[in-house]
């Protein structure tokens, strides 16, 4: 079943990428030298070189079999978009030549009118522009027999307003670099030219046999099951996490890796996740921009390769009720152009002033803008994880671990003097050497955990783009670093000023540090006492985007104008409404056209049996009992279906998007749950041969 790739990984890796090595080889030296500082130092692009670069790209792509090129961008739909044009250009003598101009590389003009814009553009103003982002490498993608050159691009309106996820991310990269360099310079670093956020998003997903999915309209349309009684076995045996990979899944993963490696996506770790049928893939981290593009490619490729193996890859945050949902763990740090990880504590963090400043900046940023960070992960799908049936909870807190918490406490008291050191791991087995322990144990329950030399933001939903949470993180940290730089720059004694501000931050923000079990019910009460936010749904979760403080933040750092920010709020709320509307309509259709008929058919069969038994002169007490329970459920189902229909009608008629979203949250979602509740009871009663839907046990355990 596995299609073996015989080529060594080193020759596959990046083979479809117009990488730096390819550029160096194929571009004239002066052109390469002009492009390089734009890519690595964020300098403005010299547009005059575009023609030469485009030509080299075209020749390279044609050698790979490409006939088309496309600007590849990330509108606010949650998926990527692409419009293909061919290289073919007719000549006057009736032949064609293959052409690709500098202008075509730099700029595209897709019609913007069918993408969400949140009022940034009137419908008649259809113009939208895509612009080449040369900081993320161009690549060719094979889609069946079609090979196309992909040009990562930003997408904006005629008025230069951002209509996509990449633009604010790119702007935030500059903001973070600028403010962070100010701090580094104040501390005496004169060598780093740029600071860039790094990102390693671990991606969780489910694989379900495609034959089952075809029979489930909910999975096809909504990406999650809207019905399904709990299976007799769930994840309680704790036997799936890190379990041996099933052969069919291993084949899928092998092929996925090869496809990703060709695209230069460094898929590295793969394993079974907690829930049955759930898996995870972690890449080697990269710069936030490239990592975000790669995560999009990763999600697309997973879905594509899964189909080849007869699976459907589910990226929804909660495909199955009652078992763990899927997230994306965004590992984030800051790296200087000369390779220093600014969140690396070293062996004696207490006297690593630069590290402590960076650490405290993140702590203050996360506490000060907790609402905004929460907003950056709000979505209808993620509502099933955050603050609902599972962790991480919706409360934003930070895990620092024993060593750093101890230092943080010392800072509060006036200065850190020591760093606790870790011991060694001794198993008491002679043949095994003792190995050094990490300074801190792991915490799996914290939404924002320090993990050695980076932070891991775990609230991000599995289907979300990493761009949103990342540009928020970049911006809030840039903001606090800006405050710190202001203070350090005007002080006469930098180290005294640094100590004072570290003490102040430790005192002001200790409330957000929590190393305990974030899943424990006591934590909610404790967090409330500490005054931490606990927002359990997206409608409330998005609201901080409208805070004046947030408007000022984004405007100050040039990441989003007030207009762009409000448009985004609107787009996200609209999306919330639309997703729930699709779920509600799917619930109605499945309930009316599949479940009700099955339940009625089965009740008819029992009724016939009761009549037959009675006419044969025997007692039909049990079948009659079953029949009356069944009929009662059928009645309730009908009532609940009518109530849901009504709730959808009312909600979909509301104009103001906030009020509409509240109606979906407060009326439609509960009405949908009531339909489901009855259906799940029916599932446990109705003859399995009549039941129209594959069950949880089948979908989660058969592969
Ligand atoms: P863990 O075992 O703590 O999850 P790993 O080393 O497996 O740590 O890393 C998890 C993810 O974090 C990987 O995708 C990895 O590339 C990423 N990562 C590691 N270091 C950094 C960093 N400095 N910045 C961003 N991501 C990082
Ligand atoms: Mg991890």
XYZ file of C-alpha atoms and ligand atoms in Angstrom:
731
model
C 0.000 0.000 0.000
C 2.888 2.370 0.732
C 4.275 4.064 -2.316
C 7.943 3.932 -1.506
C 10.162 6.842 -2.348
C 13.632 5.549 -3.156
C 15.313 8.931 -3.095
C 17.260 9.901 0.005
C 15.576 12.567 2.111
C 18.445 14.963 1.543
C 17.778 15.006 -2.184
C 13.996 15.250 -1.785
C 14.060 18.007 0.786
C 13.227 21.368 -0.734
C 13.445 19.948 -4.255
C 10.362 21.931 -5.267
C 11.460 25.179 -3.628
C 13.108 28.150 -5.293
C 15.340 28.299 -2.262
C 18.262 30.475 -1.394
C 20.608 27.847 -2.805
C 18.700 27.786 -6.105
C 18.683 31.579 -6.217
C 22.402 31.746 -5.651
C 22.907 29.269 -8.441
C 20.489 30.772 -10.956
C 20.465 34.512 -10.376
C 23.202 36.865 -11.599
C 25.348 37.749 -8.618
C 24.319 41.410 -8.461
C 20.626 40.458 -8.537
C 21.083 37.875 -5.809
C 22.959 40.428 -3.713
C 20.171 42.946 -4.183
C 17.462 40.467 -3.189
C 19.190 38.927 -0.189
C 18.938 41.886 2.237
C 15.209 42.116 1.560
C 14.738 38.496 2.514
C 17.002 38.359 5.537
C 16.978 41.901 6.855
C 13.572 43.156 5.796
C 14.968 45.902 3.522
C 12.694 47.341 0.802
C 12.596 45.292 -2.389
C 14.408 46.751 -5.389
C 11.624 46.376 -7.978
C 14.041 46.790 -10.885
C 15.423 43.285 -10.314
C 11.992 41.642 -10.520
C 12.216 40.953 -14.249
C 15.447 38.973 -13.944
C 14.201 37.086 -10.895
C 10.907 36.247 -12.628
C 12.711 34.889 -15.645
C 14.946 32.661 -13.544
C 11.947 31.401 -11.612
C 10.085 30.637 -14.810
C 12.973 28.652 -16.316
C 13.388 26.696 -13.102
C 9.642 26.014 -12.848
C 9.374 24.919 -16.481
C 12.212 22.451 -15.911
C 10.058 21.037 -13.123
C 7.175 20.658 -15.555
C 5.236 23.799 -14.645
C 2.918 25.404 -17.174
C 1.208 27.882 -14.849
C 1.982 30.306 -12.062
C -0.234 31.666 -9.339
C -0.194 34.224 -6.571
C -0.992 32.212 -3.463
C -2.648 34.207 -0.703
C -4.580 33.899 2.526
C -7.871 35.759 2.490
C -10.013 35.919 5.616
C -11.808 32.697 4.690
C -9.527 30.437 6.710
C -8.220 28.692 3.598
C -5.734 29.792 0.975
C -6.650 31.131 -2.437
C -4.924 30.899 -5.787
C -5.630 32.052 -9.303
C -3.682 30.269 -11.997
C -2.345 31.896 -15.152
C -0.318 30.112 -17.759
C 3.141 31.202 -18.887
C 1.931 30.938 -22.466
C 2.134 34.053 -24.547
C 1.177 34.038 -28.280
C 3.620 35.505 -30.792
C 2.702 37.415 -33.951
C 3.695 34.493 -36.178
C 1.178 32.138 -34.575
C 3.472 30.340 -32.150
C 3.641 30.670 -28.366
C 6.483 31.369 -26.032
C 6.647 30.961 -22.279
C 6.805 34.305 -20.508
C 6.738 35.566 -16.960
C 7.400 39.225 -16.336
C 8.655 41.067 -13.278
C 5.294 42.770 -12.991
C 3.496 39.426 -12.977
C 5.815 38.237 -10.213
C 5.339 41.305 -8.065
C 1.671 41.983 -8.539
C -1.541 40.151 -9.268
C -5.045 41.443 -9.513
C -7.657 38.930 -8.444
C -11.230 40.151 -8.212
C -11.681 40.884 -4.511
C -15.434 41.066 -4.498
C -16.024 37.478 -3.498
C -13.745 37.454 -0.484
C -14.780 38.578 2.995
C -13.888 42.210 3.567
C -15.972 43.332 6.555
C -17.035 46.554 4.894
C -13.527 47.518 3.745
C -14.752 47.620 0.201
C -18.123 48.326 -1.348
C -19.252 45.492 -3.646
C -18.831 47.633 -6.737
C -15.187 48.275 -5.838
C -14.006 44.903 -6.914
C -10.320 45.549 -7.296
C -7.986 43.607 -5.056
C -4.241 43.238 -5.372
C -1.874 40.482 -4.466
C 1.741 41.355 -3.913
C 4.729 38.998 -3.873
C 6.113 38.324 -0.400
C 9.733 37.586 -1.211
C 10.463 36.616 2.403
C 8.636 33.322 1.912
C 10.107 31.137 -0.821
C 8.382 30.466 -4.108
C 7.720 26.780 -4.821
C 6.178 24.469 -7.392
C 3.295 22.264 -6.411
C 2.240 19.106 -8.175
C -1.475 18.570 -8.347
C -2.090 15.405 -10.290
C -0.568 16.073 -13.699
C -0.681 19.834 -13.204
C 2.451 21.585 -12.003
C 2.222 25.225 -10.957
C 4.627 27.827 -9.674
C 3.309 29.218 -6.378
C 4.158 32.752 -5.321
C 3.377 33.486 -1.664
C 1.573 36.834 -1.635
C -0.177 39.414 0.476
C -3.689 40.525 -0.492
C -5.102 44.021 -0.134
C -7.867 46.274 -1.428
C -7.661 49.130 -3.924
C -7.242 51.421 -0.900
C -4.214 49.408 0.383
C -6.170 47.926 3.239
C -5.321 44.397 4.326
C -7.811 41.760 3.198
C -5.735 38.818 4.343
C -3.866 37.199 7.188
C -0.358 37.663 5.888
C -0.290 41.466 5.701
C -0.691 42.138 9.435
C 1.734 39.314 10.152
C 4.399 40.921 7.953
C 3.737 44.320 9.510
C 4.011 42.832 13.017
C 7.358 41.255 12.138
C 8.738 44.713 11.436
C 7.218 46.142 14.618
C 8.715 43.393 16.757
C 12.118 43.720 15.155
C 12.167 47.483 15.553
C 11.209 47.547 19.237
C 13.301 44.542 20.161
C 16.404 46.022 18.532
C 15.885 49.212 20.531
C 16.046 47.156 23.727
C 19.062 45.179 22.531
C 20.890 48.358 21.545
C 20.135 49.929 24.946
C 21.630 46.817 26.542
C 24.771 47.194 24.452
C 24.166 44.832 21.508
C 25.383 46.550 18.349
C 25.728 43.527 16.103
C 22.241 42.079 15.581
C 20.633 43.606 12.508
C 17.175 42.262 12.933
C 15.026 40.263 15.312
C 12.422 37.897 13.981
C 9.777 35.780 15.647
C 10.215 32.034 15.253
C 7.345 29.601 15.122
C 6.993 25.836 15.303
C 3.315 24.908 15.113
C 2.483 21.360 16.198
C -0.554 20.275 14.218
C -3.171 17.851 15.557
C -5.647 16.069 13.296
C -7.943 13.066 12.987
C -7.963 10.411 10.289
C -11.272 8.706 9.550
C -11.976 6.134 6.860
C -13.384 7.937 3.833
C -16.191 5.381 3.436
C -17.612 6.436 6.792
C -17.251 10.106 6.011
C -19.209 9.741 2.777
C -22.167 8.552 4.830
C -22.010 11.515 7.202
C -23.266 14.793 5.820
C -22.145 16.490 9.037
C -18.512 15.518 8.472
C -18.738 16.452 4.812
C -20.294 19.882 5.356
C -19.374 20.930 8.881
C -16.169 18.958 9.457
C -17.476 17.611 12.742
C -20.063 15.097 13.899
C -23.327 16.743 14.868
C -24.665 13.442 16.183
C -23.180 10.352 17.726
C -23.759 8.488 20.975
C -20.653 7.932 23.116
C -18.956 4.686 22.082
C -18.491 1.868 24.611
C -14.769 2.654 24.547
C -13.306 6.141 24.328
C -9.846 7.291 25.335
C -10.043 6.035 28.938
C -7.562 3.220 28.369
C -4.903 5.840 27.564
C -3.536 3.442 24.996
C -3.524 5.598 21.888
C -1.147 8.406 22.878
C 2.291 7.586 21.480
C 0.975 4.088 20.650
C 2.517 2.042 17.857
C 1.415 3.474 14.538
C -1.124 1.473 12.585
C 0.388 0.354 9.272
C -2.102 2.218 7.120
C -1.529 5.375 9.125
C 2.247 4.930 8.969
C 2.014 4.708 5.173
C -0.009 7.903 5.115
C 2.576 9.640 7.293
C 5.469 8.473 5.137
C 3.880 9.849 2.030
C 2.859 13.036 3.800
C 6.447 13.575 4.902
C 7.775 13.144 1.385
C 5.224 15.585 -0.039
C 6.022 18.132 2.665
C 9.766 17.686 2.365
C 9.574 18.415 -1.359
C 7.943 21.716 -0.442
C 10.675 22.459 2.051
C 8.350 21.884 5.018
C 10.464 20.205 7.640
C 7.991 17.731 9.108
C 9.925 16.106 11.893
C 7.939 14.506 14.677
C 4.844 12.395 14.253
C 2.863 10.363 16.715
C -0.508 9.164 17.893
C -2.328 11.755 19.974
C -4.560 11.283 23.007
C -7.854 10.485 21.293
C -8.371 7.373 19.187
C -7.805 8.193 15.494
C -5.992 11.410 16.462
C -2.433 12.241 15.373
C 0.095 15.033 15.508
C 2.776 16.397 13.240
C 5.441 18.833 14.394
C 7.754 20.691 12.038
C 11.166 22.138 12.744
C 10.518 25.766 13.585
C 11.114 28.619 11.161
C 10.512 32.336 10.921
C 6.881 33.144 11.742
C 6.042 34.083 8.175
C 7.472 31.008 6.501
C 6.195 28.771 9.316
C 2.686 30.153 8.805
C 2.821 29.471 5.064
C 4.219 26.034 5.769
C 1.460 25.273 8.225
C -1.097 26.105 5.537
C 0.719 23.776 3.149
C 0.840 21.172 5.854
C -2.936 21.291 6.394
C -3.644 21.172 2.653
C -1.196 18.344 2.049
C -2.574 16.284 4.939
C -6.015 16.449 3.414
C -4.775 15.617 -0.051
C -2.577 12.688 0.953
C -5.222 11.288 3.323
C -7.594 10.807 0.387
C -4.981 8.762 -1.456
C -4.994 6.375 1.483
C -8.760 6.171 1.755
C -8.848 8.475 4.763
C -10.352 11.862 5.334
C -8.210 14.175 7.435
C -10.338 16.172 9.864
C -8.827 19.440 11.014
C -11.845 20.646 12.972
C -11.227 21.534 16.620
C -13.794 19.032 17.872
C -14.815 16.403 15.346
C -16.096 14.031 18.041
C -17.827 14.917 21.291
C -16.470 13.235 24.389
C -12.910 12.646 23.157
C -10.108 15.203 22.992
C -10.321 17.861 20.340
C -7.485 19.126 18.184
C -5.338 22.155 18.699
C -2.272 23.668 17.278
C 0.554 24.322 19.701
C 2.266 27.461 18.586
C 5.838 27.353 19.826
C 7.114 30.881 19.600
C 10.330 32.696 20.337
C 12.459 35.599 19.084
C 15.717 35.159 17.238
C 18.321 37.727 16.249
C 19.800 37.827 12.756
C 23.028 36.521 14.261
C 21.281 33.479 15.636
C 20.646 34.290 19.297
C 17.426 32.834 20.692
C 16.312 35.659 22.986
C 14.252 33.293 25.137
C 17.143 30.962 25.847
C 17.731 31.237 29.597
C 21.264 29.789 29.585
C 22.479 27.909 32.628
C 22.185 30.759 35.114
C 19.087 32.692 34.068
C 19.089 34.840 37.217
C 22.079 36.816 35.943
C 21.042 36.820 32.272
C 19.588 40.324 32.187
C 18.717 40.263 28.518
C 16.817 37.005 28.890
C 14.963 38.250 31.968
C 13.879 41.371 30.131
C 12.570 39.359 27.189
C 10.819 36.923 29.505
C 9.221 39.694 31.558
C 8.194 41.516 28.378
C 6.258 38.445 27.247
C 4.694 38.015 30.685
C 3.564 41.627 30.803
C 2.306 41.541 27.209
C 0.256 38.418 27.786
C -1.259 39.750 30.999
C -1.905 43.248 29.696
C -3.475 42.046 26.447
C -4.971 38.738 27.623
C -8.318 39.667 26.084
C -6.784 40.301 22.685
C -4.812 37.064 22.813
C -8.034 35.241 23.642
C -9.707 36.997 20.697
C -6.964 35.786 18.375
C -8.051 32.172 18.876
C -11.824 32.674 18.990
C -13.848 30.628 16.517
C -17.004 28.543 16.532
C -14.904 25.385 16.324
C -12.548 26.401 19.099
C -15.500 27.127 21.401
C -15.767 23.366 21.818
C -12.303 23.337 23.356
C -11.766 26.601 25.192
C -13.861 26.717 28.288
C -16.270 24.079 27.099
C -15.851 20.347 27.336
C -12.135 20.268 27.569
C -8.875 21.986 28.092
C -7.036 24.171 27.687
C -9.392 26.374 29.629
C -10.372 29.781 28.365
C -8.407 31.422 31.183
C -5.111 32.834 30.005
C -2.307 32.081 32.428
C 1.406 31.452 32.034
C 3.408 28.453 33.141
C 6.998 29.358 33.967
C 8.093 26.237 35.796
C 9.924 25.970 39.107
C 13.237 27.534 38.180
C 11.891 30.644 36.472
C 9.061 31.118 38.932
C 11.645 31.124 41.689
C 13.636 33.775 39.802
C 10.475 35.749 39.110
C 9.767 35.757 42.851
C 13.324 36.892 43.565
C 12.887 39.727 41.072
C 9.794 40.866 42.877
C 11.773 41.030 46.108
C 14.394 43.250 44.489
C 16.763 41.148 42.414
C 17.551 37.597 41.394
C 20.644 36.112 43.032
C 20.442 32.390 42.256
C 19.120 29.890 39.760
C 17.948 26.537 41.028
C 19.807 23.802 39.243
C 18.380 20.535 38.111
C 19.588 17.179 39.263
C 20.224 13.994 37.438
C 17.882 11.233 36.511
C 18.902 8.020 38.238
C 16.975 4.867 37.524
C 19.112 2.646 39.746
C 20.144 0.450 36.846
C 23.880 -0.061 36.481
C 23.897 -0.341 32.725
C 22.143 3.008 32.283
C 24.135 6.176 32.691
C 22.532 8.917 34.765
C 21.230 11.662 32.521
C 20.763 15.348 33.300
C 17.216 16.391 34.100
C 15.523 19.474 32.701
C 15.258 22.340 35.166
C 11.511 22.094 35.085
C 8.920 19.430 34.574
C 6.447 19.862 31.746
C 2.998 21.204 32.197
C 0.504 19.967 29.649
C -2.460 21.941 30.911
C -1.235 25.511 30.662
C -2.511 27.593 27.765
C 0.769 29.513 27.579
C 3.743 27.542 28.787
C 7.449 28.295 28.877
C 9.089 25.166 27.466
C 12.809 25.561 27.890
C 13.701 28.228 25.331
C 10.353 29.270 23.845
C 6.741 29.768 24.767
C 4.063 27.369 23.662
C 0.655 28.955 23.035
C -1.749 26.060 23.142
C -5.112 27.705 22.696
C -4.832 27.955 18.925
C -7.404 25.803 17.136
C -6.279 23.021 14.811
C -7.946 24.508 11.733
C -6.889 28.112 12.369
C -4.165 29.908 10.512
C -1.237 30.604 12.800
C -1.079 34.119 11.357
C -3.727 35.616 13.680
C -2.384 34.514 17.054
C 1.160 35.166 15.864
C 0.687 38.719 14.678
C -1.071 39.438 17.966
C 1.787 37.938 19.952
C 4.380 39.805 17.900
C 2.536 43.082 18.349
C 1.821 42.883 22.061
C 5.411 41.885 22.805
C 6.664 44.669 20.503
C 4.506 47.105 22.444
C 5.915 46.134 25.824
C 9.465 46.053 24.451
C 8.786 49.578 23.192
C 7.860 50.696 26.715
C 10.963 49.016 28.074
C 13.155 50.645 25.406
C 11.719 54.070 26.275
C 12.745 53.540 29.855
C 16.187 52.101 29.169
C 17.063 54.705 26.544
C 16.442 57.613 28.844
C 18.107 56.143 31.920
C 21.649 57.017 32.927
C 22.247 53.634 34.526
C 20.793 50.978 32.223
C 21.291 48.086 34.608
C 19.656 49.846 37.526
C 16.769 50.795 35.257
C 16.520 47.207 34.043
C 16.414 45.859 37.590
C 13.730 48.358 38.540
C 11.532 47.487 35.639
C 11.977 43.754 36.147
C 10.909 44.180 39.749
C 7.906 46.216 38.711
C 6.796 43.692 36.088
C 7.246 40.778 38.487
C 5.104 42.551 41.055
C 2.399 43.744 38.690
C 2.011 40.576 36.686
C 2.617 37.723 39.091
C -1.117 37.107 39.043
C -0.916 35.535 35.604
C 1.735 32.976 36.581
C 0.192 29.607 37.335
C 2.178 26.384 37.422
C -0.593 24.114 38.684
C -3.208 22.046 36.903
C -5.200 24.377 34.680
C -7.817 21.659 34.164
C -8.669 21.497 37.869
C -12.040 23.005 38.796
C -10.437 24.942 41.693
C -8.367 26.912 39.191
C -11.427 28.676 37.807
C -12.307 30.032 41.238
C -8.703 30.952 41.945
C -8.346 32.685 38.578
C -11.479 34.679 39.231
C -10.095 35.756 42.595
C -6.940 36.883 40.804
C -9.015 38.870 38.354
C -8.009 36.877 35.274
C -10.276 36.783 32.244
C -12.285 33.645 31.579
C -14.215 34.110 28.357
C -16.005 30.954 27.320
C -17.303 31.731 23.862
C -16.268 33.459 20.674
C -18.923 36.135 20.640
C -17.630 37.552 23.909
C -14.129 36.419 23.029
C -13.901 38.661 19.970
C -15.157 41.771 21.728
C -11.760 42.905 23.072
C -10.906 43.684 19.431
C -13.069 46.756 19.841
C -11.262 48.078 22.951
C -9.721 51.507 22.504
C -6.518 50.146 24.014
C -6.354 47.542 21.248
C -7.092 50.074 18.505
C -4.266 52.235 19.803
C -1.932 49.256 20.033
C -2.369 48.217 16.417
C -2.322 51.747 15.043
C 0.790 52.668 17.014
C 2.762 49.745 15.617
C 1.362 50.058 12.106
C -0.117 46.567 12.151
C -3.802 47.343 11.585
C -5.674 50.595 11.209
C -8.801 51.042 13.277
C -10.800 50.516 10.110
C -8.997 47.257 9.295
C -9.343 46.033 12.867
C -13.078 46.626 12.963
C -13.490 44.978 9.579
C -11.729 41.909 10.954
C -13.994 41.826 13.985
C -16.965 41.850 11.679
C -15.578 39.172 9.361
C -14.824 36.868 12.286
C -18.280 37.296 13.794
C -19.924 36.760 10.413
C -17.919 33.621 10.002
C -19.049 32.425 13.417
C -22.690 32.944 12.381
C -22.221 31.228 9.041
C -20.523 28.199 10.540
C -23.264 27.678 13.082
C -25.890 28.257 10.435
C -24.378 25.491 8.284
C -24.275 23.181 11.296
C -27.902 23.941 12.169
C -29.155 23.380 8.625
C -27.148 20.160 8.406
C -28.601 19.026 11.735
C -32.093 19.675 10.388
C -31.466 17.903 7.141
C -29.972 14.814 8.755
C -32.641 14.709 11.439
C -35.486 15.065 8.948
C -34.194 12.973 6.094
C -32.187 10.252 7.798
C -32.852 9.913 11.478
C -36.582 10.494 11.682
C -37.303 8.059 8.842
C -35.092 5.405 10.469
C -36.772 5.844 13.845
C -40.228 5.717 12.290
C -39.355 2.665 10.225
C -38.115 0.866 13.292
C -41.161 1.820 15.347
C -43.366 0.516 12.505
C -41.495 -2.792 12.607
C -42.005 -3.112 16.334
C -45.680 -2.180 15.996
C -46.138 -4.948 13.403
C -44.359 -7.356 15.695
C -46.551 -6.386 18.657
C -49.669 -7.054 16.570
C -48.261 -10.360 15.364
C -47.265 -11.476 18.855
C -50.658 -10.562 20.257
C -52.538 -12.310 17.500
C -50.450 -15.381 18.239
C -51.834 -15.152 21.766
C -48.621 -14.234 23.599
C -47.868 -11.192 25.737
C -46.071 -8.363 23.955
C -45.232 -6.317 27.032
C -41.550 -5.754 26.320
C -41.856 -4.835 22.656
C -44.764 -2.591 23.532
C -42.630 -0.909 26.216
C -39.821 -0.368 23.741
C -42.317 0.958 21.212
C -43.766 3.488 23.595
C -40.276 4.715 24.664
C -39.367 5.010 21.024
C -42.527 6.915 20.122
C -41.949 9.281 23.002
C -38.448 10.047 21.711
C -39.785 10.507 18.190
C -42.290 13.043 19.509
C -39.590 14.911 21.397
C -37.371 14.860 18.331
C -40.117 16.399 16.253
C -40.665 19.152 18.839
C -36.930 19.859 19.000
C -36.610 19.941 15.228
C -39.372 22.527 15.006
C -37.729 24.585 17.743
C -34.382 24.507 15.926
C -35.992 25.506 12.648
C -37.591 28.445 14.367
C -34.362 29.488 16.108
C -32.465 29.417 12.800
C -35.154 31.436 11.075
C -35.067 34.129 13.748
C -31.257 34.284 13.901
C -30.707 34.369 10.164
C -33.072 37.324 9.826
C -31.115 39.553 12.199
C -29.081 42.306 10.523
C -26.687 43.575 13.181
C -23.896 41.016 13.248
C -23.205 41.143 16.981
C -26.870 40.619 17.840
C -27.042 37.892 15.237
C -24.011 36.103 16.657
C -25.578 36.269 20.116
C -28.733 34.687 18.729
C -26.744 31.864 17.164
C -24.895 31.343 20.430
C -27.881 31.622 22.779
C -30.707 30.082 20.736
C -29.424 28.092 17.786
C -26.563 26.221 19.500
C -28.730 25.068 22.435
C -31.558 24.087 20.055
C -29.079 22.086 17.998
C -27.816 20.369 21.139
C -31.379 19.421 22.083
C -31.917 17.738 18.728
C -28.649 15.894 19.138
C -29.490 14.717 22.620
C -32.619 12.904 21.431
C -30.915 11.513 18.355
C -28.089 10.083 20.454
C -30.667 8.334 22.641
C -32.376 6.967 19.554
C -29.065 5.668 18.250
C -28.857 3.429 21.276
C -32.357 2.031 20.670
C -32.763 1.667 16.948
C -31.859 -1.546 15.124
C -28.233 -1.180 13.955
C -29.166 -2.417 10.482
C -31.598 0.479 10.065
C -29.479 3.228 11.660
C -28.265 5.375 8.777
C -25.042 6.792 10.254
C -21.674 5.198 10.988
C -21.217 5.191 14.759
C -18.447 6.715 16.864
C -17.041 3.249 17.571
C -16.769 2.524 13.859
C -15.289 5.881 12.907
C -12.804 6.060 15.776
C -11.619 2.484 15.918
C -11.832 0.958 12.447
C -9.031 1.694 10.065
P 8.567 19.815 22.983
O 9.029 18.406 23.102
O 8.720 20.671 24.165
O 7.222 19.938 22.356
P 10.193 20.123 20.690
O 11.647 20.347 20.673
O 9.683 18.835 20.206
O 9.676 20.477 22.085
O 9.535 21.280 19.872
C 8.186 21.396 19.664
C 8.049 22.396 18.573
O 8.643 23.629 18.982
C 8.750 21.992 17.281
O 7.926 22.331 16.193
C 9.987 22.829 17.334
O 10.508 23.099 16.046
C 9.471 24.095 17.976
N 10.545 24.953 18.503
C 11.701 24.572 19.083
N 12.459 25.655 19.355
C 11.772 26.747 18.930
C 12.017 28.150 18.894
N 13.134 28.672 19.361
N 11.071 28.949 18.370
C 9.927 28.434 17.888
N 9.646 27.138 17.894
C 10.545 26.300 18.391
Mg 4.775 20.580 22.513
